[in-house]
Amino acid sequence: MNRLGHSPFVIYKDNIRGFVYDVETGELHEVDSDPRHIS
């Protein structure tokens, strides 16, 4: 998410979210971002 926040190709950077897919259960788990690293 930090790399996306600094990418020139991502126009809207106020709401970048990340998810991890659990293959065994089929669930998506949201990853908490550290707002200190996104500018």
PDB file of C-alpha atoms in Angstrom:
ATOM      1  CA  MET A   1       0.000   0.000   0.000  1.00  0.00           C
ATOM      2  CA  ASN A   2       2.947   2.269   0.633  1.00  0.00           C
ATOM      3  CA  ARG A   3       4.178   1.743  -2.929  1.00  0.00           C
ATOM      4  CA  LEU A   4       0.724   2.523  -4.323  1.00  0.00           C
ATOM      5  CA  GLY A   5       0.593   5.711  -2.276  1.00  0.00           C
ATOM      6  CA  HIS A   6       3.774   6.916  -3.947  1.00  0.00           C
ATOM      7  CA  SER A   7       2.953   5.736  -7.472  1.00  0.00           C
ATOM      8  CA  PRO A   8       2.443   8.439 -10.112  1.00  0.00           C
ATOM      9  CA  PHE A   9      -0.099   6.147 -11.812  1.00  0.00           C
ATOM     10  CA  VAL A  10      -2.541   6.179  -8.865  1.00  0.00           C
ATOM     11  CA  ILE A  11      -4.502   9.426  -9.087  1.00  0.00           C
ATOM     12  CA  TYR A  12      -6.702   9.204  -5.974  1.00  0.00           C
ATOM     13  CA  LYS A  13      -4.557   8.356  -2.954  1.00  0.00           C
ATOM     14  CA  ASP A  14      -6.907   9.267  -0.076  1.00  0.00           C
ATOM     15  CA  ASN A  15      -8.452   5.797   0.272  1.00  0.00           C
ATOM     16  CA  ILE A  16      -5.954   3.049  -0.596  1.00  0.00           C
ATOM     17  CA  ARG A  17      -6.943  -0.272   0.938  1.00  0.00           C
ATOM     18  CA  GLY A  18      -5.364  -3.703   0.865  1.00  0.00           C
ATOM     19  CA  PHE A  19      -6.727  -7.201   1.311  1.00  0.00           C
ATOM     20  CA  VAL A  20      -5.315 -10.690   1.802  1.00  0.00           C
ATOM     21  CA  TYR A  21      -7.212 -13.668   0.411  1.00  0.00           C
ATOM     22  CA  ASP A  22      -7.308 -16.765   2.633  1.00  0.00           C
ATOM     23  CA  VAL A  23      -7.261 -19.733   0.253  1.00  0.00           C
ATOM     24  CA  GLU A  24      -8.456 -22.238   2.867  1.00  0.00           C
ATOM     25  CA  THR A  25     -11.555 -20.316   3.998  1.00  0.00           C
ATOM     26  CA  GLY A  26     -12.197 -18.156   0.925  1.00  0.00           C
ATOM     27  CA  GLU A  27     -12.324 -15.029   3.092  1.00  0.00           C
ATOM     28  CA  LEU A  28     -10.830 -11.610   2.428  1.00  0.00           C
ATOM     29  CA  HIS A  29      -9.052  -9.946   5.337  1.00  0.00           C
ATOM     30  CA  GLU A  30      -8.400  -6.216   5.221  1.00  0.00           C
ATOM     31  CA  VAL A  31      -4.824  -5.156   5.917  1.00  0.00           C
ATOM     32  CA  ASP A  32      -4.372  -2.207   8.261  1.00  0.00           C
ATOM     33  CA  SER A  33      -2.147   0.467   6.795  1.00  0.00           C
ATOM     34  CA  ASP A  34       0.139   2.672   8.795  1.00  0.00           C
ATOM     35  CA  PRO A  35      -0.905   6.236   7.851  1.00  0.00           C
ATOM     36  CA  ARG A  36       2.547   7.566   8.816  1.00  0.00           C
ATOM     37  CA  HIS A  37       3.992   5.944   5.675  1.00  0.00           C
ATOM     38  CA  ILE A  38       1.459   7.283   3.162  1.00  0.00           C
ATOM     39  CA  SER A  39       1.811  10.897   2.130  1.00  0.00           C
TER      40      SER A  39
END
